[in-house]
PDB file of N, CA and C in Angstrom:
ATOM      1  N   UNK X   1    -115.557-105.244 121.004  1.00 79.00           N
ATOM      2  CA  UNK X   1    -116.957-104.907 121.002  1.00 79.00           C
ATOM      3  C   UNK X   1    -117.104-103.397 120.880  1.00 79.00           C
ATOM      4  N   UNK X   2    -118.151-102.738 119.874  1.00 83.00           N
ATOM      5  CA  UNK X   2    -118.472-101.418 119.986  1.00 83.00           C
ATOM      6  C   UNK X   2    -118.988-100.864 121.328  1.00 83.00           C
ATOM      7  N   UNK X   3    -118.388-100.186 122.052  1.00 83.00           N
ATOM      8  CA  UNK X   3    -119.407 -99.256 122.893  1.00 83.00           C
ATOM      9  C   UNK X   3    -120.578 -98.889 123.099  1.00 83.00           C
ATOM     10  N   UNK X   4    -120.887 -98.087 121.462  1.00 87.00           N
ATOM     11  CA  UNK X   4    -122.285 -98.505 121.379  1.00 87.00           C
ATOM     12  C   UNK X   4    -123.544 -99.602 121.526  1.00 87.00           C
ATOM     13  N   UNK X   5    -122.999-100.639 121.662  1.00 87.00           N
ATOM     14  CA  UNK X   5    -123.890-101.754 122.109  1.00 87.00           C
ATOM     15  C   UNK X   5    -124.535-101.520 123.548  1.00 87.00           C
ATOM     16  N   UNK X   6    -124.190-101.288 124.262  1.00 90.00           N
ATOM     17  CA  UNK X   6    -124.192-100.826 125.354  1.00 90.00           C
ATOM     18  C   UNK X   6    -124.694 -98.982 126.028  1.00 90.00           C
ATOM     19  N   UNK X   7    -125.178 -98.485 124.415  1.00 92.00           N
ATOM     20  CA  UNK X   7    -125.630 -97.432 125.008  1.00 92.00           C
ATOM     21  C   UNK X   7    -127.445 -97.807 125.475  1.00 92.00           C
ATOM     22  N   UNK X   8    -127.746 -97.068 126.673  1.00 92.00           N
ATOM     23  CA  UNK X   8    -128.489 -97.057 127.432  1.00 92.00           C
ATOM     24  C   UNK X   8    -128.712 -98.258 128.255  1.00 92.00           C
ATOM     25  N   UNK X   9    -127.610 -99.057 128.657  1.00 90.00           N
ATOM     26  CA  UNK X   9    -127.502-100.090 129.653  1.00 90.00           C
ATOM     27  C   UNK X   9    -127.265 -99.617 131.012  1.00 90.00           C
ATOM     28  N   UNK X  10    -127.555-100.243 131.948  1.00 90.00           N
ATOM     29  CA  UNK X  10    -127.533 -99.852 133.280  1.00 90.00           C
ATOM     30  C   UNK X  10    -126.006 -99.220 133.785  1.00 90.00           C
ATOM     31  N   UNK X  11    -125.128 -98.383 134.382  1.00 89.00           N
ATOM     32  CA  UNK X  11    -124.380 -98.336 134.644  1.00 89.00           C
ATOM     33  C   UNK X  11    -123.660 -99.557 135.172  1.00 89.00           C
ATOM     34  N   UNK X  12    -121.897 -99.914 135.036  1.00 87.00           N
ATOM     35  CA  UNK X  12    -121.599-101.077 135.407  1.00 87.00           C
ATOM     36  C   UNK X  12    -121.928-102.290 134.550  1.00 87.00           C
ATOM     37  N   UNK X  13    -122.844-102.574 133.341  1.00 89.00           N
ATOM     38  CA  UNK X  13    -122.909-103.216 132.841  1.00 89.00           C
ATOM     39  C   UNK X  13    -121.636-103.432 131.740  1.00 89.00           C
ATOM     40  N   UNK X  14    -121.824-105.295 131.563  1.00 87.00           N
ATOM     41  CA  UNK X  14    -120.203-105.455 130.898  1.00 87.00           C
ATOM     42  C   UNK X  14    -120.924-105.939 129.859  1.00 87.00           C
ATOM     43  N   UNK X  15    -120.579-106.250 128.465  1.00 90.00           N
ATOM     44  CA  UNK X  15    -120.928-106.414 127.440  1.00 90.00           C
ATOM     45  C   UNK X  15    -119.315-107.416 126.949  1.00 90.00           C
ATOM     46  N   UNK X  16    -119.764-108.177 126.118  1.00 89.00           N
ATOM     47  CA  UNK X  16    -118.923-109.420 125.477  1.00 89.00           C
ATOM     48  C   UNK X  16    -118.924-109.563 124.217  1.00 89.00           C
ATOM     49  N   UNK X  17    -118.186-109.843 123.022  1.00 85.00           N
ATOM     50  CA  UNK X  17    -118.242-110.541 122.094  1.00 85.00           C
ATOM     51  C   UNK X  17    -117.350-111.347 121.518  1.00 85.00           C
ATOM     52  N   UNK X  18    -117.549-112.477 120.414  1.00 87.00           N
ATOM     53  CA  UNK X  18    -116.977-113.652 120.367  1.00 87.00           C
ATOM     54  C   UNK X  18    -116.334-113.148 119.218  1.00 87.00           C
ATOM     55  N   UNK X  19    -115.489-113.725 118.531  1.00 88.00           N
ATOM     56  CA  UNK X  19    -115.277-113.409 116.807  1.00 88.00           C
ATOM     57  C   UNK X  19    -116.407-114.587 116.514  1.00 88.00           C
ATOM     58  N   UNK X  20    -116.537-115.781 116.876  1.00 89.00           N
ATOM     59  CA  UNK X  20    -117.652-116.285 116.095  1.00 89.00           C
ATOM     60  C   UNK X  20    -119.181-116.468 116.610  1.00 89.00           C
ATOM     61  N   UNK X  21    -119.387-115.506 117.472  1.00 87.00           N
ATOM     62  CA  UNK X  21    -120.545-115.001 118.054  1.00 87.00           C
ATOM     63  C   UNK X  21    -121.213-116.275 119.110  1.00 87.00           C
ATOM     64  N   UNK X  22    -120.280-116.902 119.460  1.00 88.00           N
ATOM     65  CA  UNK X  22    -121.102-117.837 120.309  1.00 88.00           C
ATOM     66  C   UNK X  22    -119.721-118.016 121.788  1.00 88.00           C
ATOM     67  N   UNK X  23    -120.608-118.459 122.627  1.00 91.00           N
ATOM     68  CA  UNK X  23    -120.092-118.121 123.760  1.00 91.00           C
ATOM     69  C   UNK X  23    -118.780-119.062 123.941  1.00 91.00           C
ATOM     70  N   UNK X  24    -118.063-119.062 125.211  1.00 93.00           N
ATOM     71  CA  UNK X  24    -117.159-119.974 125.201  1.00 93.00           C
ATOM     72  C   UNK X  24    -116.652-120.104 126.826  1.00 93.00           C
ATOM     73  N   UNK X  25    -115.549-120.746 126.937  1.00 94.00           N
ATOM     74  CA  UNK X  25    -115.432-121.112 128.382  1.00 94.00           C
ATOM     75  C   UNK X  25    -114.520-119.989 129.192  1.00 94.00           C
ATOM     76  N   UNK X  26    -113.764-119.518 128.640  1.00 95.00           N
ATOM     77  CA  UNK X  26    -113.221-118.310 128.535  1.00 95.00           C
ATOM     78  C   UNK X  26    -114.012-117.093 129.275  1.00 95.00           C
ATOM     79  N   UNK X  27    -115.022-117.211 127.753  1.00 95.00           N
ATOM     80  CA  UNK X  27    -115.737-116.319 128.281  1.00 95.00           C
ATOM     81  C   UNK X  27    -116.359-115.934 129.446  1.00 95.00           C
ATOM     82  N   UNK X  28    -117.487-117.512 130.089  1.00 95.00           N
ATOM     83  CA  UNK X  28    -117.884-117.439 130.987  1.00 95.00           C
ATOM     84  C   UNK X  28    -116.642-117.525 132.095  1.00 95.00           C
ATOM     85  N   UNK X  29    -115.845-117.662 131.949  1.00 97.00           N
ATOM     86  CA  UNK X  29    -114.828-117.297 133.609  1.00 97.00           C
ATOM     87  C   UNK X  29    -114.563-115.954 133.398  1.00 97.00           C
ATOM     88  N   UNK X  30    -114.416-115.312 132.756  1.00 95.00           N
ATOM     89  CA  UNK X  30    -114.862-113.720 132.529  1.00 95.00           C
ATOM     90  C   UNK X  30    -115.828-113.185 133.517  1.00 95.00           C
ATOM     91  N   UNK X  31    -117.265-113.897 132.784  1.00 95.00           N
ATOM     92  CA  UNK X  31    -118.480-113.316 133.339  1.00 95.00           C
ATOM     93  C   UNK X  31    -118.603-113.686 134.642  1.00 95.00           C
ATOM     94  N   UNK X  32    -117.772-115.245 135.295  1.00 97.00           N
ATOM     95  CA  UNK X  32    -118.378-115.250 136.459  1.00 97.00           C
ATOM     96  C   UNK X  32    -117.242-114.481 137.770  1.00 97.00           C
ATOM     97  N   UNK X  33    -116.258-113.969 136.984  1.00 97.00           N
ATOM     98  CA  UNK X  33    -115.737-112.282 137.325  1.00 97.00           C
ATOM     99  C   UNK X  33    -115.963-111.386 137.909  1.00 97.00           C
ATOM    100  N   UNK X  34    -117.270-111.246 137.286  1.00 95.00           N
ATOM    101  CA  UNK X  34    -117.793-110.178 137.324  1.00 95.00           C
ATOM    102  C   UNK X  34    -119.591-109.982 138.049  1.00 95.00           C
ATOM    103  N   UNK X  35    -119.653-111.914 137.714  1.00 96.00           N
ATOM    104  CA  UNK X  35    -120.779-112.037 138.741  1.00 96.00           C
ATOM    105  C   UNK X  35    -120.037-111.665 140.181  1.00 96.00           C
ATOM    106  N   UNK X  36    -119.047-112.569 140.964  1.00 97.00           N
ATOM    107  CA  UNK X  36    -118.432-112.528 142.017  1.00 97.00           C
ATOM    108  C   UNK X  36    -118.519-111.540 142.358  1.00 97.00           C
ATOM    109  N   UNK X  37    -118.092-110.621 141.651  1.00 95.00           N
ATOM    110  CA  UNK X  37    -117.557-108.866 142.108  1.00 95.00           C
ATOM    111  C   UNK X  37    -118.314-108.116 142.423  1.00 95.00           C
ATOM    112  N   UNK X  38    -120.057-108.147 141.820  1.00 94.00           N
ATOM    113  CA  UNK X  38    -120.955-107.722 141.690  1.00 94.00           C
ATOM    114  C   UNK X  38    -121.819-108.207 142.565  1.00 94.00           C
ATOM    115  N   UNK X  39    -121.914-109.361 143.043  1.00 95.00           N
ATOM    116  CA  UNK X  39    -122.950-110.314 143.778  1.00 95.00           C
ATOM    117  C   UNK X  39    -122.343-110.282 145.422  1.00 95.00           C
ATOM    118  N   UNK X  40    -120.743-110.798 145.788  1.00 97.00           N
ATOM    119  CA  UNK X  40    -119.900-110.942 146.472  1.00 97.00           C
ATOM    120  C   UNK X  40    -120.949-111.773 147.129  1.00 97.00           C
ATOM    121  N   UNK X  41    -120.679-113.145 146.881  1.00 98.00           N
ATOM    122  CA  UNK X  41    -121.526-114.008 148.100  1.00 98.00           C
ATOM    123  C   UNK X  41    -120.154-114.239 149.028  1.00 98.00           C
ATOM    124  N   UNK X  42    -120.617-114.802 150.248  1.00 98.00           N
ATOM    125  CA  UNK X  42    -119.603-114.845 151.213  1.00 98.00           C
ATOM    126  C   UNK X  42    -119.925-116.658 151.863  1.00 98.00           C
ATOM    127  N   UNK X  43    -119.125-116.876 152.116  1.00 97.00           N
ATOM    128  CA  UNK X  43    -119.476-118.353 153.054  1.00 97.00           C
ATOM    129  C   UNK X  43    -120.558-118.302 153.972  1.00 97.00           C
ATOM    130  N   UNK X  44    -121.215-117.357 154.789  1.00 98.00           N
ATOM    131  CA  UNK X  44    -121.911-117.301 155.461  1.00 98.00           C
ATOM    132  C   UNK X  44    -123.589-117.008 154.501  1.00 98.00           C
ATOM    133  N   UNK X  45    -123.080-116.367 152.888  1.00 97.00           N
ATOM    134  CA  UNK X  45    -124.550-116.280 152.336  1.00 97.00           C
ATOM    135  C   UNK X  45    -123.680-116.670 150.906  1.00 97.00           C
ATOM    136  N   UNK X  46    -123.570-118.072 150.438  1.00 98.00           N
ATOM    137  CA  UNK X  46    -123.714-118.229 149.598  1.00 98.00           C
ATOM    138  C   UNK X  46    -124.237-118.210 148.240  1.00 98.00           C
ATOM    139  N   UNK X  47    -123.940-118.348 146.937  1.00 97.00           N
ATOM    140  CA  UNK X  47    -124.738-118.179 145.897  1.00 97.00           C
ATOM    141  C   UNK X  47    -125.649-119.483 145.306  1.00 97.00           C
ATOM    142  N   UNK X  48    -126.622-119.469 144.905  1.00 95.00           N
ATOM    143  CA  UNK X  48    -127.056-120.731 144.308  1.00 95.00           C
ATOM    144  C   UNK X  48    -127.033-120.029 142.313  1.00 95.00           C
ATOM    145  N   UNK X  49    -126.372-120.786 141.780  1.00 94.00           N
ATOM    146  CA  UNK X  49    -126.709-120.419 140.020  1.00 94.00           C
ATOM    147  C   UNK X  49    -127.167-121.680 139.862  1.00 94.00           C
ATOM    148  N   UNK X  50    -127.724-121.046 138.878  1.00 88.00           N
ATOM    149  CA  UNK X  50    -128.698-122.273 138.027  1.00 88.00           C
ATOM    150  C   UNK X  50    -128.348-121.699 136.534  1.00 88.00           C
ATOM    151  N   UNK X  51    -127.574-123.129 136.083  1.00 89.00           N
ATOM    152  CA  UNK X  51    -126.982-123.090 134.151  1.00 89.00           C
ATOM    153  C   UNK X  51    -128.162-124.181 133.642  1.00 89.00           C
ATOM    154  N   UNK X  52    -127.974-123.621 132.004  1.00 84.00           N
ATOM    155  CA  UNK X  52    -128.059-124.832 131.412  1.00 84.00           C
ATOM    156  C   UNK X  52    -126.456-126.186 131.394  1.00 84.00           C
ATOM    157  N   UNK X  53    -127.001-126.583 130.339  1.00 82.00           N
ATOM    158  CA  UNK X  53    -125.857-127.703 130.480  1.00 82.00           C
ATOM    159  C   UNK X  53    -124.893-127.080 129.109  1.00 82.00           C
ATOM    160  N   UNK X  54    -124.612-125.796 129.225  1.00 86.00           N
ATOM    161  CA  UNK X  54    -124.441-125.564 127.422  1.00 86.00           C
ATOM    162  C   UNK X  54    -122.106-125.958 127.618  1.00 86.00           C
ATOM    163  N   UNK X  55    -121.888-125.951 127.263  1.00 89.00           N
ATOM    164  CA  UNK X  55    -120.065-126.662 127.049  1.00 89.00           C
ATOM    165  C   UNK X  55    -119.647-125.439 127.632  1.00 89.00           C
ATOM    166  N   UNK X  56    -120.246-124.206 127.319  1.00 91.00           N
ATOM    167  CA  UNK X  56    -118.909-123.303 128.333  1.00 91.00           C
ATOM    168  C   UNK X  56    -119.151-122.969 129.571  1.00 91.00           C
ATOM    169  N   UNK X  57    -120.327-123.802 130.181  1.00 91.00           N
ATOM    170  CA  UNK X  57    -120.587-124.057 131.516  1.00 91.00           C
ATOM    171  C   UNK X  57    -119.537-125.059 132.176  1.00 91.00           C
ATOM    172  N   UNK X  58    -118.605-125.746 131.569  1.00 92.00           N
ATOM    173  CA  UNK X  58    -117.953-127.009 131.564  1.00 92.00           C
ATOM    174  C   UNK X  58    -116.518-126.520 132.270  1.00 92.00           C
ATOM    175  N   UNK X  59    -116.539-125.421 131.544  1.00 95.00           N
ATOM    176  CA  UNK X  59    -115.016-124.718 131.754  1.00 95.00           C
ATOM    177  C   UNK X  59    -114.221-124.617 133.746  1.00 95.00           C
ATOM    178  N   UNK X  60    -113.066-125.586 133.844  1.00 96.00           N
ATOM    179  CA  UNK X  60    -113.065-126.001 135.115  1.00 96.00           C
ATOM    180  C   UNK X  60    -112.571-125.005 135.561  1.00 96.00           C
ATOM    181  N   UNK X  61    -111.956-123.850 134.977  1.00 97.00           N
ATOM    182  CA  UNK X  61    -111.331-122.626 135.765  1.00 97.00           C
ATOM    183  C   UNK X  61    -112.331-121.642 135.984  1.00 97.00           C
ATOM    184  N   UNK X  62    -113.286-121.764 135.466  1.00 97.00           N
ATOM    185  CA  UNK X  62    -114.869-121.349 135.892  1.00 97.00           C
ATOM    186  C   UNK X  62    -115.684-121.834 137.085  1.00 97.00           C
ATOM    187  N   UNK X  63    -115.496-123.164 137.220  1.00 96.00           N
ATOM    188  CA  UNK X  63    -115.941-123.578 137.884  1.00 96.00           C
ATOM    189  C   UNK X  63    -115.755-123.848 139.187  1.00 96.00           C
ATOM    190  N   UNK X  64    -113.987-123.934 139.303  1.00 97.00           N
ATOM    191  CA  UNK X  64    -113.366-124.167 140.498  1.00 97.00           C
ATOM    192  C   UNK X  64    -113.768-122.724 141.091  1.00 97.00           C
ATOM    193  N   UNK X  65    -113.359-121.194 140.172  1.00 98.00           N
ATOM    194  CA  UNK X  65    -113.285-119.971 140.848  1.00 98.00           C
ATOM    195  C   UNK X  65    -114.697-120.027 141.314  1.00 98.00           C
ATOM    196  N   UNK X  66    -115.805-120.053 141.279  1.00 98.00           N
ATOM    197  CA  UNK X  66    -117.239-120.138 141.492  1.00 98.00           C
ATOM    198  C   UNK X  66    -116.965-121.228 143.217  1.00 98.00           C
ATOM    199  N   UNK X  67    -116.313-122.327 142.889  1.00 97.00           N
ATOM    200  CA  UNK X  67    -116.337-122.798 144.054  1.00 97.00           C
ATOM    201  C   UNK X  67    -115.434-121.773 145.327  1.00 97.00           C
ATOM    202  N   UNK X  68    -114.416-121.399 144.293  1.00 98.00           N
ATOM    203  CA  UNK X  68    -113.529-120.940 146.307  1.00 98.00           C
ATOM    204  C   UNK X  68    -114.204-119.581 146.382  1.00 98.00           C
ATOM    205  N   UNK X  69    -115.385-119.114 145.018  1.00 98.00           N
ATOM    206  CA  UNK X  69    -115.452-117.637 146.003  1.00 98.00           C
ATOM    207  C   UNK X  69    -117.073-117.884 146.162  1.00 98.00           C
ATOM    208  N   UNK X  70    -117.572-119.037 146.896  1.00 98.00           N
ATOM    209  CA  UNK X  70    -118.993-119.173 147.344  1.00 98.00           C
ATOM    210  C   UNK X  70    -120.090-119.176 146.828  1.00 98.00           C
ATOM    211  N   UNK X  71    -120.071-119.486 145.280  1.00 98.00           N
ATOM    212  CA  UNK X  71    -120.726-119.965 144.328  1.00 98.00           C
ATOM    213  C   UNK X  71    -121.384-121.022 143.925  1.00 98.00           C
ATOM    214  N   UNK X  72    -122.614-122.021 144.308  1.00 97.00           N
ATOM    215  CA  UNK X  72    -122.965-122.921 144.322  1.00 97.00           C
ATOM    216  C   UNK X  72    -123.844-123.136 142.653  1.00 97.00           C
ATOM    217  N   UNK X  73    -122.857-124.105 142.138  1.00 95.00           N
ATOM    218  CA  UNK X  73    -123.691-124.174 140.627  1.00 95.00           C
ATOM    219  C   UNK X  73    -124.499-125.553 140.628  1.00 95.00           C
ATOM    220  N   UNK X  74    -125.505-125.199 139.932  1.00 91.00           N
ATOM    221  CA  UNK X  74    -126.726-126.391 139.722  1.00 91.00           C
ATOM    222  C   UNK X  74    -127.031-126.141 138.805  1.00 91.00           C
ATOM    223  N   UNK X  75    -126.308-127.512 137.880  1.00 89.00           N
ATOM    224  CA  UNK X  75    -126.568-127.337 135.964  1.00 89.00           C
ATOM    225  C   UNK X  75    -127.865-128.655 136.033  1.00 89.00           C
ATOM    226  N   UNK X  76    -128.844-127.650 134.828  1.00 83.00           N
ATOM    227  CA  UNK X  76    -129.898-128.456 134.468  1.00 83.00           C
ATOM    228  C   UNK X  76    -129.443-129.951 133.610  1.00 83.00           C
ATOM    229  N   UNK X  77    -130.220-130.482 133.641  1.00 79.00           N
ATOM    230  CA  UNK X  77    -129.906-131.944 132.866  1.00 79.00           C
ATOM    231  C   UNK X  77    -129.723-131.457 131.149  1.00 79.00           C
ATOM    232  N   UNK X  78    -128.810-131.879 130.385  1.00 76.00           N
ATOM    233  CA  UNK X  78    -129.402-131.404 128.877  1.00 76.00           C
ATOM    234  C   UNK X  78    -130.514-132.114 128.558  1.00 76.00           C
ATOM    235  N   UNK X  79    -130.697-130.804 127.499  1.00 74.00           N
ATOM    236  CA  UNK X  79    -132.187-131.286 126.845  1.00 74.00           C
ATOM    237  C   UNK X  79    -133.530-131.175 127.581  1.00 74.00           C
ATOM    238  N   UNK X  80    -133.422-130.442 128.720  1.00 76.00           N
ATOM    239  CA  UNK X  80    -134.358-130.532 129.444  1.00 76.00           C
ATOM    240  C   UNK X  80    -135.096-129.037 129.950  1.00 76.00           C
ATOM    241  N   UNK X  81    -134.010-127.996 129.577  1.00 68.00           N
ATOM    242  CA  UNK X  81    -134.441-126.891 129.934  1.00 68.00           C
ATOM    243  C   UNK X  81    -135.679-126.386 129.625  1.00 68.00           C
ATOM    244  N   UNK X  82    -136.205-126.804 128.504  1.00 69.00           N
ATOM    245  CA  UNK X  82    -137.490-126.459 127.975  1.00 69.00           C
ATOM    246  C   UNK X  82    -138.761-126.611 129.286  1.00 69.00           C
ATOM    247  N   UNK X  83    -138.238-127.799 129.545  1.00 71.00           N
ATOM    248  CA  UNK X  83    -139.387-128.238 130.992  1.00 71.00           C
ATOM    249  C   UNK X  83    -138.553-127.667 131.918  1.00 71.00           C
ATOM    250  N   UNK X  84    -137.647-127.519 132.467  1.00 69.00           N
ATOM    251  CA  UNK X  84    -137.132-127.326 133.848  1.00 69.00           C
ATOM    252  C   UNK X  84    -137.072-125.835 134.504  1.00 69.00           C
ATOM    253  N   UNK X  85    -136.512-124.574 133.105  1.00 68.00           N
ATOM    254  CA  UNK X  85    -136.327-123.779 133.999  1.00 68.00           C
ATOM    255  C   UNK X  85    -136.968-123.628 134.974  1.00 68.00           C
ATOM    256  N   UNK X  86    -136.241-123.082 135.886  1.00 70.00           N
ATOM    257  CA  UNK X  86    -137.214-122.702 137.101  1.00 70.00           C
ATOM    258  C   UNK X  86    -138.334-121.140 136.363  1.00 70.00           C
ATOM    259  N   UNK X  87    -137.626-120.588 136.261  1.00 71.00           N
ATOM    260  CA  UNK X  87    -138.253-119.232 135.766  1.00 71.00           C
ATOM    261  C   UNK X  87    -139.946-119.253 134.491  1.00 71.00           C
ATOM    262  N   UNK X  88    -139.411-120.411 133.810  1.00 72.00           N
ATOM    263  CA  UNK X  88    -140.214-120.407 132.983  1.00 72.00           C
ATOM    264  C   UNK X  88    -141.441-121.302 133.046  1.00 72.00           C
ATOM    265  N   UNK X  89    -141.315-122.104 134.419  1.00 72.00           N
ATOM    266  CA  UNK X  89    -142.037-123.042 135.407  1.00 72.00           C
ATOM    267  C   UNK X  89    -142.887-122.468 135.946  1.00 72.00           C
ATOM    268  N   UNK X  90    -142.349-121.510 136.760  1.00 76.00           N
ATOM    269  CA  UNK X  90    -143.066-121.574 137.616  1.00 76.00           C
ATOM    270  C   UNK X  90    -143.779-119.888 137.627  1.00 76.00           C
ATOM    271  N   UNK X  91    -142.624-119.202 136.602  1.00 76.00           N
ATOM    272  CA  UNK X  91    -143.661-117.687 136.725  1.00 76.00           C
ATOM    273  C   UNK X  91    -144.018-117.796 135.233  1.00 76.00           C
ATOM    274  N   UNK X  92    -143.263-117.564 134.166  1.00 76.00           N
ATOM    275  CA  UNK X  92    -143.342-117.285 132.888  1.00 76.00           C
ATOM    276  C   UNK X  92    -144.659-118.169 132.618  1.00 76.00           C
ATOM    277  N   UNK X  93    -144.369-119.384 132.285  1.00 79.00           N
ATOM    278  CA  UNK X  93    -145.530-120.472 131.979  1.00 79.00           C
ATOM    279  C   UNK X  93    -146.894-120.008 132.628  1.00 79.00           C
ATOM    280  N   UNK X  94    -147.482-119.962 133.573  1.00 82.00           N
ATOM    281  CA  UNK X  94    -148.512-119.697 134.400  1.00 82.00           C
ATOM    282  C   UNK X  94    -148.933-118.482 134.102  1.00 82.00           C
ATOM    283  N   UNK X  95    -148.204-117.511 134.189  1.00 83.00           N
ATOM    284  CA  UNK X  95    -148.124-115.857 133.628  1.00 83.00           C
ATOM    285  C   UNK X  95    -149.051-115.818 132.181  1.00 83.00           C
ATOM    286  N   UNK X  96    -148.414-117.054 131.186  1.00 83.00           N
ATOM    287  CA  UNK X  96    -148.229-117.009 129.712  1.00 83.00           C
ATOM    288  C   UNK X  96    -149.963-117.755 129.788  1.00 83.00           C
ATOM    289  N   UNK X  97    -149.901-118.763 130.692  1.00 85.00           N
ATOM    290  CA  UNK X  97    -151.867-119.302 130.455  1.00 85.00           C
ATOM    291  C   UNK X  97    -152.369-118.677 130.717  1.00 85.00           C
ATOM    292  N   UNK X  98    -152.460-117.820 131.996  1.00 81.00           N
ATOM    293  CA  UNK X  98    -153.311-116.455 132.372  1.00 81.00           C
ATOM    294  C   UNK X  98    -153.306-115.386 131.982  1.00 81.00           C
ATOM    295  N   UNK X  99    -152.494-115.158 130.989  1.00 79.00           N
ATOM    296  CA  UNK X  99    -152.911-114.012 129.411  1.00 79.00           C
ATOM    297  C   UNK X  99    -153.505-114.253 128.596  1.00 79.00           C
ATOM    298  N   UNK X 100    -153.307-115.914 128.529  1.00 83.00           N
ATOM    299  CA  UNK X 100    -153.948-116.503 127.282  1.00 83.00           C
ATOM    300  C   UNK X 100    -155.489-116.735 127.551  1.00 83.00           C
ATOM    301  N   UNK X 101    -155.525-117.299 128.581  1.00 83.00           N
ATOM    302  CA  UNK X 101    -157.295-117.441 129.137  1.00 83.00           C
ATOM    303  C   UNK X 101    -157.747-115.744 129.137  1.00 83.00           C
ATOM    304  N   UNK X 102    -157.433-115.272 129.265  1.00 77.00           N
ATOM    305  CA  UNK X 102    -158.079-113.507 130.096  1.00 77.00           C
ATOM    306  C   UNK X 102    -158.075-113.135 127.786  1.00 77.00           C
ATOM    307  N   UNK X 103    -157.221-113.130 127.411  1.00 75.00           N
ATOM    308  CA  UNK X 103    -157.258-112.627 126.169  1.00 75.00           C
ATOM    309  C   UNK X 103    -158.927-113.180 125.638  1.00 75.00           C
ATOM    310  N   UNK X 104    -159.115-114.966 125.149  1.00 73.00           N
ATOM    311  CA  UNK X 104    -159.855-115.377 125.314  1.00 73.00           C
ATOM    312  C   UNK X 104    -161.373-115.088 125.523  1.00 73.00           C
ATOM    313  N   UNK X 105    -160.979-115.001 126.610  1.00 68.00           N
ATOM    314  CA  UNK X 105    -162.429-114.350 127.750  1.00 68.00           C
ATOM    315  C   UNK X 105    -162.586-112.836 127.139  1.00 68.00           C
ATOM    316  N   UNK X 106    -162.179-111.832 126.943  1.00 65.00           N
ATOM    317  CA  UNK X 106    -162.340-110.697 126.333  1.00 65.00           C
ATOM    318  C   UNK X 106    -162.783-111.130 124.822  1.00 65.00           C
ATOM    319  N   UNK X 107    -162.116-111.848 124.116  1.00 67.00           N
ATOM    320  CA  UNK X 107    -162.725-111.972 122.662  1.00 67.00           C
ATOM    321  C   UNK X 107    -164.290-112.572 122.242  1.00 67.00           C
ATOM    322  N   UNK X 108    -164.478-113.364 123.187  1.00 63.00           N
ATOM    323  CA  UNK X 108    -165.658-113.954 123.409  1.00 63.00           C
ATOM    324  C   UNK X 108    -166.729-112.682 123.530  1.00 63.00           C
ATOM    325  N   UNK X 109    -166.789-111.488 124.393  1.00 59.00           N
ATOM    326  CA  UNK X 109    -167.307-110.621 125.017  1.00 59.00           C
ATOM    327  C   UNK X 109    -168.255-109.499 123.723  1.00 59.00           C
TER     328      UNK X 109
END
């Protein structure tokens, strides 16, 4: 990966790339590396993640390390993320009608 990708990213930030630009299982035991290292949940304050269901979520040397270092994963159902995220549920979505009504209401005016 160029360096430059990464200019004006937060300090500590890690940057990735594939040769065929899509992620892999590999990869994510990489990233969750570096979540661990960065996050350090402990048995007493565990992590909750929330994946999609995408295949390099699948990866068991990912998954086991997530388990012994206090990582609690909760993969969405496939096909479902569209409705489920949490994020896009419950702030984004609501956020996204109450721009849309207020826009609305100004054009009318």
């Amino acid at each position: 990966m160029q360096p430059r990708l990464l200019d004006g990213a937060p300090p500590g930030t890690q940057g990735t790339c594939t040769p065929n630009g899509w992620t892999s299982g590999e990869v994510f035991f990489d990233w969750m590396h570096f979540f661990v290292e960065h996050i350090r949940p402990t048995p007493e304050k565990k992590i909750l993640l929330l994946l999609d269901n995408h295949e390099s979520h699948k990866y068991y040397l990912a998954l086991d390390y997530a388990s012994k270092n206090n990582v609690v994963i909760l993969s969405l159902a496939p096909h479902t993320t569209h409705k489920m995220q949490p994020m896009d549920v419950a702030v984004y979505g609501p956020l996204k009608t109450y721009f849309e009504r207020r826009n609305r209401f100004h054009q009318i005016q």
